[in-house]
Coordinates of C-alpha atoms in Angstrom, one line a residue:
Chain A
K2 CA -6.4 -29.1 -28.8
A3 CA -8.3 -26.4 -26.8
G4 CA -11.1 -25.3 -27.5
V5 CA -12.8 -21.6 -27.1
T6 CA -12.3 -20.8 -23.3
Q7 CA -14.3 -17.8 -21.8
T8 CA -14.5 -16.7 -18.6
P9 CA -16.1 -16.1 -16.5
R10 CA -19.2 -17.8 -16.9
Y11 CA -21.2 -16.9 -15.0
L12 CA -21.5 -13.1 -14.0
I13 CA -24.0 -10.7 -12.1
K14 CA -23.7 -7.1 -11.8
T15 CA -25.5 -4.0 -10.7
R16 CA -27.1 -1.4 -13.0
G17 CA -24.2 1.1 -14.1
Q18 CA -21.2 -0.9 -13.1
Q19 CA -18.9 -2.0 -15.8
V20 CA -18.2 -5.8 -16.9
T21 CA -15.0 -7.2 -19.0
L22 CA -15.9 -10.5 -20.1
S23 CA -12.5 -13.1 -21.5
C24 CA -12.3 -15.2 -24.8
S25 CA -8.9 -17.0 -25.2
P26 CA -9.2 -19.1 -28.7
I27 CA -8.0 -21.7 -30.3
S28 CA -4.3 -22.3 -30.6
G29 CA -4.0 -20.7 -33.6
H30 CA -6.7 -19.2 -34.2
R31 CA -6.1 -15.1 -35.1
S32 CA -9.9 -14.2 -35.2
V33 CA -12.3 -13.3 -32.3
S34 CA -15.8 -12.7 -32.8
W35 CA -18.5 -11.6 -29.7
Y36 CA -22.0 -12.2 -30.0
Q37 CA -25.3 -11.6 -27.4
Q38 CA -27.9 -14.1 -27.4
T39 CA -30.6 -12.7 -25.3
P40 CA -34.5 -14.6 -25.9
G41 CA -36.0 -11.5 -26.9
Q42 CA -32.8 -10.6 -30.1
G43 CA -31.6 -14.1 -30.2
L44 CA -28.1 -14.0 -31.7
Q45 CA -27.1 -10.7 -32.2
F46 CA -23.7 -9.8 -33.4
L47 CA -20.9 -7.8 -31.6
F48 CA -17.9 -7.1 -33.3
E49 CA -15.1 -9.0 -34.8
Y50 CA -11.2 -8.9 -34.0
F51 CA -8.5 -9.9 -36.4
S52 CA -4.7 -9.5 -35.4
E53 CA -5.7 -6.6 -32.8
T54 CA -8.1 -4.3 -34.6
Q55 CA -11.1 -4.4 -35.1
R56 CA -12.7 -5.5 -38.5
N57 CA -16.7 -5.9 -38.0
K58 CA -19.0 -3.9 -35.4
G59 CA -22.2 -4.8 -34.8
N60 CA -25.4 -2.1 -34.1
F61 CA -24.3 -1.8 -30.7
P62 CA -24.2 1.3 -28.5
G63 CA -20.8 2.7 -27.7
R64 CA -21.2 1.5 -24.0
F65 CA -20.1 -2.4 -26.0
S66 CA -16.0 -2.5 -26.7
G67 CA -13.6 -4.8 -26.8
R68 CA -10.2 -5.2 -27.7
Q69 CA -7.4 -7.8 -29.1
F70 CA -4.4 -8.5 -27.6
S71 CA -1.3 -9.8 -29.8
N72 CA -1.6 -13.7 -28.0
S73 CA -5.3 -13.0 -29.9
R74 CA -6.9 -13.3 -26.3
S75 CA -9.7 -11.3 -26.5
E76 CA -12.0 -9.5 -23.8
M77 CA -15.3 -7.1 -24.4
N78 CA -16.1 -4.4 -21.8
V79 CA -19.8 -3.2 -21.3
S80 CA -20.0 0.3 -19.2
T81 CA -23.3 1.7 -17.3
L82 CA -24.6 -1.6 -17.4
E83 CA -28.2 -1.5 -18.5
L84 CA -30.9 -4.3 -16.9
G85 CA -31.0 -4.8 -21.1
D86 CA -27.7 -6.0 -21.0
S87 CA -28.6 -9.2 -19.3
A88 CA -27.6 -11.9 -21.9
L89 CA -25.9 -15.0 -23.2
Y90 CA -22.2 -13.4 -24.5
L91 CA -20.7 -15.9 -27.0
C92 CA -17.1 -15.9 -28.2
A93 CA -16.2 -17.5 -31.3
S94 CA -12.6 -17.9 -32.7
S95 CA -11.4 -19.0 -36.6
F96 CA -8.1 -19.5 -38.1
R97 CA -8.0 -16.7 -39.9
Y98 CA -10.5 -13.4 -41.8
G99 CA -12.7 -15.2 -43.6
N100 CA -14.0 -18.5 -45.4
T101 CA -13.1 -20.4 -42.0
E102 CA -15.8 -22.3 -39.7
A103 CA -16.6 -20.5 -36.1
F104 CA -16.0 -22.1 -33.1
F105 CA -17.8 -21.2 -30.0
G106 CA -17.0 -21.0 -26.4
Q107 CA -19.4 -21.8 -24.0
G108 CA -20.5 -18.2 -23.7
T109 CA -20.5 -16.0 -20.3
R110 CA -24.3 -15.7 -18.5
L111 CA -24.3 -12.2 -18.1
T112 CA -27.2 -10.8 -15.3
V113 CA -27.7 -7.2 -14.5
V114 CA -29.6 -6.8 -11.4
Chain B
A24 CA -28.8 -6.5 -45.0
Q25 CA -28.9 -10.0 -45.1
T26 CA -31.5 -11.7 -43.6
V27 CA -31.9 -15.3 -42.1
T28 CA -35.4 -16.5 -41.5
Q29 CA -36.6 -20.5 -39.6
S30 CA -39.9 -20.6 -39.7
Q31 CA -40.7 -23.6 -37.4
P32 CA -40.1 -22.2 -33.5
E33 CA -40.2 -26.1 -32.2
M34 CA -40.2 -29.5 -34.1
S35 CA -40.9 -32.8 -32.2
V36 CA -39.3 -36.2 -33.9
Q37 CA -39.4 -39.8 -33.1
E38 CA -35.8 -41.2 -32.5
A39 CA -34.9 -43.3 -35.3
E40 CA -36.6 -40.9 -37.6
T41 CA -35.9 -38.6 -39.9
V42 CA -36.9 -34.7 -39.7
T43 CA -35.9 -31.9 -42.0
L44 CA -35.8 -28.2 -40.4
S45 CA -36.8 -25.1 -43.0
C46 CA -34.4 -22.2 -43.1
T47 CA -34.5 -19.3 -46.2
Y48 CA -32.3 -16.2 -46.3
D49 CA -32.0 -13.0 -48.2
T50 CA -28.9 -11.7 -49.6
S51 CA -27.9 -10.1 -52.9
E52 CA -24.3 -11.5 -52.7
S53 CA -22.9 -14.0 -54.9
D54 CA -20.0 -15.7 -52.6
Y55 CA -21.4 -16.4 -49.0
Y56 CA -21.3 -19.1 -46.7
L57 CA -24.2 -21.0 -45.2
F58 CA -24.6 -23.0 -41.8
W59 CA -25.7 -25.2 -38.8
Y60 CA -25.2 -24.7 -35.8
K61 CA -26.8 -27.0 -33.4
Q62 CA -26.7 -25.7 -29.5
P63 CA -27.4 -28.0 -26.5
P64 CA -28.7 -27.2 -23.0
S65 CA -24.9 -26.7 -22.2
R66 CA -24.9 -23.3 -24.1
Q67 CA -21.9 -23.9 -26.4
M68 CA -22.8 -23.5 -30.4
I69 CA -21.6 -26.4 -32.1
L70 CA -21.0 -26.7 -35.9
V71 CA -23.1 -29.1 -37.6
I72 CA -22.4 -29.0 -41.2
R73 CA -21.3 -26.1 -43.8
Q74 CA -22.5 -25.0 -47.6
E75 CA -20.3 -22.9 -49.7
A76 CA -23.3 -20.8 -52.0
Y77 CA -20.6 -21.6 -55.2
K78 CA -20.8 -25.2 -54.8
Q79 CA -23.8 -27.2 -56.3
Q80 CA -23.2 -30.3 -54.4
N81 CA -25.3 -30.8 -50.7
A82 CA -23.1 -30.5 -48.0
T83 CA -23.3 -34.3 -46.0
E84 CA -21.9 -34.9 -42.1
N85 CA -22.7 -38.5 -41.0
R86 CA -26.4 -38.1 -40.2
F87 CA -26.7 -34.8 -41.2
S88 CA -27.3 -33.6 -45.3
V89 CA -28.3 -29.9 -46.5
N90 CA -30.5 -29.3 -49.2
F91 CA -29.3 -25.9 -50.4
Q92 CA -31.8 -24.1 -53.8
K93 CA -29.4 -21.5 -54.2
A94 CA -32.1 -19.7 -56.7
A95 CA -34.8 -20.2 -54.0
K96 CA -32.4 -19.1 -51.6
S97 CA -33.2 -22.0 -49.0
F98 CA -31.1 -24.1 -46.9
S99 CA -32.8 -27.2 -44.9
L100 CA -31.3 -29.5 -42.8
K101 CA -32.4 -33.6 -42.9
I102 CA -31.5 -35.1 -39.9
S103 CA -31.4 -39.3 -40.6
D104 CA -31.7 -41.8 -37.7
S105 CA -32.4 -38.4 -35.1
Q106 CA -30.9 -40.0 -31.6
L107 CA -31.9 -38.5 -28.1
G108 CA -28.3 -36.6 -28.3
D109 CA -29.8 -34.6 -31.2
A110 CA -32.3 -32.6 -28.7
A111 CA -30.7 -28.9 -29.0
M112 CA -31.7 -26.0 -30.3
Y113 CA -30.8 -25.0 -34.4
F114 CA -29.2 -22.5 -35.4
C115 CA -29.2 -21.2 -39.3
A116 CA -26.3 -19.1 -40.1
Y117 CA -25.0 -16.7 -43.2
K118 CA -21.7 -15.5 -43.6
K119 CA -21.3 -12.9 -46.2
G120 CA -17.7 -14.2 -48.3
N121 CA -14.3 -12.4 -48.0
A122 CA -15.6 -9.8 -45.2
G123 CA -14.6 -11.6 -42.1
N124 CA -16.5 -14.3 -40.3
M125 CA -19.4 -12.2 -38.8
L126 CA -22.0 -14.3 -39.2
T127 CA -25.9 -13.8 -39.5
F128 CA -28.4 -16.5 -37.0
G129 CA -32.3 -17.1 -37.5
G130 CA -33.9 -17.4 -35.0
G131 CA -33.7 -20.9 -34.2
T132 CA -36.0 -24.1 -34.4
R133 CA -35.9 -25.6 -31.0
L134 CA -35.7 -29.7 -32.0
M135 CA -36.9 -32.4 -29.5
V136 CA -36.7 -36.0 -29.9
K137 CA -38.7 -39.1 -28.3
P138 CA -37.8 -42.4 -27.1

C-alpha cells in the first residue's frame, strides 16, 4: 500500500510568486491535513480537509489556501510568497475525520528567495 | 488553547541503554489523544506510539513505551535497548477528540545515540 505522496519534493520560488503543492493520501484515506515546519516556529497546523470541505484552519494569513478533490487528493496554495514562507510543508492523511492516526508524507521543501 | 511542551531540546543515550523523553501538555478537554512521532533525517514523520486519554493503561509498542500521567498532564516516552536507528527528532503531539485530525506539536527533542 503506497504511503502519502507529496510533490514536488523541493521547490525554489521568488518573492511575490505563488506556489501550489500537492498531496496524495493513502488509498482509502479521506482526511488530509497540512503543516508548516520551520526552525523558529516548529510544526504548525495549516488546515484540514475532509470530503472536499475545509474542516479546521490554523492561524495563517489568507495567502495560504487549499482544496481537496473528489479522489481525496489535496493541494495547498501560497500566494504572494514571502521569505518567511520558506519551510518544510508536510501533508498527513487519516482514514476518517477524528479518532484516527495521521500518516505523513516526506514533505515539500520550499525555499523563497 | 492547547499547548505541548518538550523541555529537553537534546538528549543523548548509549546504544543498548534506556532513555526517557519528557512531554507535558495543557488542556481543559477530557477526550483527547497523545502521540509520539519520530522524524529522522529523511524528514518523514513516523508514528511511534499513541495513547487515548480515557485509557489508564500505558501504551507499549515493542521497545517503546509511555508513562501517561493524566492528572499531571505528563506523557513521557521510554525507549529501551536504544539502537543507532533511533537517532532522530522526536515530537510529542496532542489531538482533541472528535475534532478532526488537527495535531498540536511540542518543539521536539533531538535524540542522539552513541555507539
